[in-house]
Short mmCIF file of C-alpha atoms in Angstrom, two decimals:
data_model
loop_
_atom_site.label_atom_id
_atom_site.label_comp_id
_atom_site.label_asym_id
_atom_site.label_seq_id
_atom_site.Cartn_x
_atom_site.Cartn_y
_atom_site.Cartn_z
CA UNK A 26 18.85 -9.01 28.68
CA UNK A 27 17.77 -6.49 26.02
CA UNK A 28 20.52 -6.68 23.25
CA UNK A 29 18.72 -3.78 21.32
CA UNK A 30 17.40 -0.74 22.78
CA UNK A 31 15.14 1.88 21.86
CA UNK A 32 15.03 4.32 24.76
CA UNK A 33 12.43 6.78 23.57
CA UNK A 34 8.95 5.09 23.45
CA UNK A 35 7.70 8.04 21.49
CA UNK A 36 8.60 11.10 19.58
CA UNK A 37 6.53 13.86 18.20
CA UNK A 38 7.95 16.22 15.16
CA UNK A 39 6.30 18.85 13.04
CA UNK A 40 5.60 18.13 9.63
CA UNK A 41 8.31 19.50 7.46
CA UNK A 42 11.02 19.05 10.06
CA UNK A 43 13.56 16.24 10.60
CA UNK A 44 12.66 13.03 12.63
CA UNK A 45 15.61 11.29 14.43
CA UNK A 46 14.89 7.71 15.99
CA UNK A 47 17.90 6.46 17.96
CA UNK A 48 18.77 2.58 18.84
CA UNK A 49 21.56 1.37 20.77
CA UNK A 50 22.65 -2.59 20.83
CA UNK A 51 25.11 -4.21 23.27
CA UNK A 52 26.23 -7.43 21.34
CA UNK A 53 29.27 -6.80 19.23
CA UNK A 54 28.55 -9.69 16.85
CA UNK A 55 25.77 -7.96 15.17
CA UNK A 56 26.69 -6.96 11.72
CA UNK A 57 23.45 -5.99 9.86
CA UNK A 58 20.84 -3.26 11.19
CA UNK A 59 17.32 -3.03 9.78
CA UNK A 60 14.41 -0.48 10.47
CA UNK A 61 10.78 -1.59 10.15
CA UNK A 62 8.03 0.84 10.37
CA UNK A 63 4.68 -0.33 11.89
CA UNK A 64 0.91 0.82 11.14
CA UNK A 65 -1.85 -0.18 13.63
CA UNK A 66 -3.18 -3.29 12.65
CA UNK A 67 -0.60 -4.32 10.04
CA UNK A 68 2.57 -6.47 10.58
CA UNK A 69 6.02 -4.45 10.29
CA UNK A 70 7.44 -3.44 6.77
CA UNK A 71 11.08 -3.37 6.16
CA UNK A 72 11.95 0.51 5.71
CA UNK A 73 15.91 0.57 5.37
CA UNK A 74 19.12 -1.36 6.33
CA UNK A 75 22.84 -0.98 6.80
CA UNK A 76 25.54 -3.31 7.05
CA UNK A 77 28.64 -2.95 9.47
CA UNK A 78 30.96 -2.09 6.77
CA UNK A 79 29.07 1.16 5.98
CA UNK A 80 28.39 4.21 8.41
CA UNK A 81 25.62 5.57 6.25
CA UNK A 82 22.67 4.48 3.95
CA UNK A 83 20.38 6.54 2.22
CA UNK A 84 16.89 5.96 0.43
CA UNK A 85 14.80 8.87 -0.21
CA UNK A 86 13.94 10.63 2.67
CA UNK A 87 15.28 8.19 4.97
CA UNK A 88 18.77 7.74 6.01
CA UNK A 89 20.43 5.31 8.65
CA UNK A 90 23.51 6.22 10.31
CA UNK A 91 25.94 3.59 12.25
CA UNK A 92 28.31 4.35 14.90
CA UNK A 93 29.93 1.18 15.46
CA UNK A 94 32.25 2.31 18.10
CA UNK A 95 29.15 3.84 20.09
CA UNK A 96 27.10 0.53 19.22
CA UNK A 97 24.66 3.26 18.01
CA UNK A 98 22.48 3.72 15.09
CA UNK A 99 19.77 6.33 14.05
CA UNK A 100 17.02 6.97 11.35
CA UNK A 101 16.59 10.40 9.92
CA UNK A 102 13.42 11.20 8.21
CA UNK A 103 13.45 14.27 6.38
CA UNK A 104 11.15 16.08 5.79
CA UNK A 105 9.01 14.49 8.01
CA UNK A 106 5.51 14.05 6.65
CA UNK A 107 2.08 13.01 8.41
CA UNK A 108 2.11 9.54 6.80
CA UNK A 109 5.28 8.75 8.55
CA UNK A 110 3.48 8.53 11.88
CA UNK A 111 3.79 4.92 12.78
CA UNK A 112 5.84 2.75 15.35
CA UNK A 113 9.47 2.09 14.19
CA UNK A 114 11.46 -0.74 15.31
CA UNK A 115 15.12 -1.11 15.29
CA UNK A 116 16.54 -4.76 14.56
CA UNK A 117 19.75 -6.40 14.41
CA UNK A 118 21.23 -9.61 13.41
CA UNK A 119 24.86 -11.55 12.51
CA UNK A 120 25.03 -11.91 8.84
CA UNK A 121 26.60 -15.23 9.10
CA UNK A 122 24.99 -18.03 10.76
CA UNK A 123 21.33 -17.61 12.30
CA UNK A 124 18.76 -15.49 10.75
CA UNK A 125 16.91 -14.12 13.73
CA UNK A 126 16.47 -10.68 14.10
CA UNK A 127 16.27 -8.91 17.60
CA UNK A 128 14.18 -6.30 17.90
CA UNK A 129 14.17 -3.04 20.08
CA UNK A 130 10.93 -1.99 21.78
CA UNK A 131 10.03 0.69 19.07
CA UNK A 132 9.39 4.17 19.17
CA UNK A 133 5.99 5.53 18.39
CA UNK A 134 6.71 8.69 15.83
CA UNK A 135 3.74 11.27 15.72
CA UNK A 136 4.22 13.89 12.86
CA UNK A 137 2.12 16.81 13.90
CA UNK A 138 0.42 18.75 10.66
CA UNK B 20 2.56 -11.34 -4.70
CA UNK B 21 -0.11 -11.86 -1.87
CA UNK B 22 2.71 -11.46 0.97
CA UNK B 23 2.65 -13.58 3.75
CA UNK B 24 -0.76 -14.53 4.86
CA UNK B 25 -2.34 -15.62 8.53
CA UNK B 26 -5.43 -16.81 9.55
CA UNK B 27 -7.24 -16.06 11.47
CA UNK B 28 -6.61 -12.36 12.01
CA UNK B 29 -8.61 -12.39 15.19
CA UNK B 30 -9.43 -15.05 17.79
CA UNK B 31 -11.13 -14.87 21.08
CA UNK B 32 -11.19 -17.97 22.98
CA UNK B 33 -11.73 -19.28 26.30
CA UNK B 34 -8.84 -20.36 28.93
CA UNK B 35 -7.63 -23.94 28.61
CA UNK B 36 -9.00 -24.08 24.75
CA UNK B 37 -6.58 -24.94 22.12
CA UNK B 38 -5.64 -22.19 19.68
CA UNK B 39 -3.97 -22.81 16.38
CA UNK B 40 -2.42 -20.11 14.13
CA UNK B 41 -1.74 -20.42 10.59
CA UNK B 42 0.82 -18.90 8.29
CA UNK B 43 1.47 -19.19 4.62
CA UNK B 44 4.96 -17.78 3.94
CA UNK B 45 5.91 -15.75 0.66
CA UNK B 46 6.88 -18.42 -2.02
CA UNK B 47 10.34 -18.82 -2.56
CA UNK B 48 11.17 -17.94 1.26
CA UNK B 49 13.29 -20.59 2.84
CA UNK B 50 12.89 -19.19 6.31
CA UNK B 51 9.69 -18.67 8.43
CA UNK B 52 9.47 -16.69 11.96
CA UNK B 53 6.87 -16.65 14.31
CA UNK B 54 6.92 -13.74 16.94
CA UNK B 55 4.85 -12.44 19.56
CA UNK B 56 4.11 -8.84 20.18
CA UNK B 57 3.13 -7.47 23.68
CA UNK B 58 3.10 -4.00 25.48
CA UNK B 59 5.41 -5.44 28.02
CA UNK B 60 7.77 -7.54 25.98
CA UNK B 61 7.63 -5.96 22.62
CA UNK B 62 8.40 -8.09 19.52
CA UNK B 63 9.64 -11.51 20.47
CA UNK B 64 11.04 -14.23 18.19
CA UNK B 65 9.33 -17.31 19.49
CA UNK B 66 10.86 -19.79 16.71
CA UNK B 67 12.24 -19.77 13.58
CA UNK B 68 12.28 -22.56 10.53
CA UNK B 69 15.36 -22.87 7.88
CA UNK B 70 14.07 -25.14 4.69
CA UNK B 71 10.98 -26.29 6.89
CA UNK B 72 13.30 -27.37 9.61
CA UNK B 73 13.17 -25.77 12.97
CA UNK B 74 16.55 -23.90 13.92
CA UNK B 75 15.85 -22.04 17.05
CA UNK B 76 12.86 -22.61 19.40
CA UNK B 77 14.60 -21.13 22.26
CA UNK B 78 11.91 -18.31 22.48
CA UNK B 79 9.06 -20.57 22.88
CA UNK B 80 7.74 -19.64 26.35
CA UNK B 81 6.48 -23.11 27.62
CA UNK B 82 5.78 -26.53 26.46
CA UNK B 83 2.26 -25.41 25.83
CA UNK B 84 3.50 -23.72 22.66
CA UNK B 85 4.34 -25.86 19.51
CA UNK B 86 5.04 -25.05 16.03
CA UNK B 87 5.19 -27.01 12.86
CA UNK B 88 6.31 -26.57 9.21
CA UNK B 89 5.26 -29.67 7.24
CA UNK B 90 5.95 -27.86 3.72
CA UNK B 91 7.51 -25.06 2.53
CA UNK B 92 4.18 -23.31 1.92
CA UNK B 93 2.31 -23.88 5.52
CA UNK B 94 3.30 -23.50 9.30
CA UNK B 95 1.30 -23.85 12.47
CA UNK B 96 1.54 -22.12 15.80
CA UNK B 97 -0.55 -24.02 18.28
CA UNK B 98 -1.14 -23.25 22.02
CA UNK B 99 -2.61 -26.13 24.15
CA UNK B 100 -3.84 -25.00 26.59
CA UNK B 101 -4.16 -21.29 26.14
CA UNK B 102 -4.27 -18.92 29.01
CA UNK B 103 -5.24 -15.34 29.34
CA UNK B 104 -1.28 -14.22 29.57
CA UNK B 105 -1.26 -15.57 26.13
CA UNK B 106 -3.28 -12.85 24.82
CA UNK B 107 -0.83 -10.89 22.34
CA UNK B 108 -0.66 -10.47 18.59
CA UNK B 109 1.30 -12.94 16.82
CA UNK B 110 3.34 -12.68 13.51
CA UNK B 111 4.50 -14.80 11.18
CA UNK B 112 7.35 -13.46 8.86
CA UNK B 113 9.26 -15.01 5.75
CA UNK B 114 12.41 -14.14 4.03
CA UNK B 115 15.23 -15.32 1.86
CA UNK B 116 17.88 -13.89 4.18
CA UNK B 117 18.41 -10.50 5.57
CA UNK B 118 15.18 -8.37 5.38
CA UNK B 119 12.26 -10.46 6.81
CA UNK B 120 8.50 -9.77 5.37
CA UNK B 121 5.66 -9.90 7.89
CA UNK B 122 2.15 -11.02 7.67
CA UNK B 123 -0.82 -8.99 9.28
CA UNK B 124 -0.47 -10.63 12.51
CA UNK B 125 -3.36 -12.63 14.69
CA UNK B 126 -4.88 -10.87 17.59
CA UNK B 127 -5.63 -13.50 20.15
CA UNK B 128 -7.39 -12.91 23.19
CA UNK B 129 -7.89 -15.48 25.84
CA UNK B 130 -10.47 -14.87 28.42
#
């Protein structure tokens, strides 16, 4: 049972445009969501997070939106830069109790010059 | 801070051999996680420790897999005997809660 889903395995965006990566979850107990970025031959690195009490969190070029009723979150990158080319993982957890993160399958983002 | 340290970075072994992966978490982090990444299953949690105690090992695929954390600065993931389907990248991560910080991973190839 895939509790966190990233339905787009890949996305290609032109440099300077907006990149939108999507993530859906099924477990209504999740109340904390994270995005990780992964370059080849490196471990995932934390990018941005949001708790369920908010619907938006912004950090520079990166903004995460959360729609609890739809169990959907998205990561917006604007403007997109070539260095943003990587695999992006969405993850979810419950703040109380277990520390485990449940990851999506990842979306490979390619920024074209 | 050196971040999470994993060794070896690459391991090639033959089926049936024992494999031991090592991890040094970030100092002060009280949670440690072992993940496996494959093309088919993505990034899946194998086991995690809190204050050196295993909390959830439900992701460990079989009895061939075992993990230990003898102290706050060291953990091992052992596969005995190894099989070709164990070939994957294994990540260790640590965290104080909330975000997790990943090591560079160990790429394991079992021939």
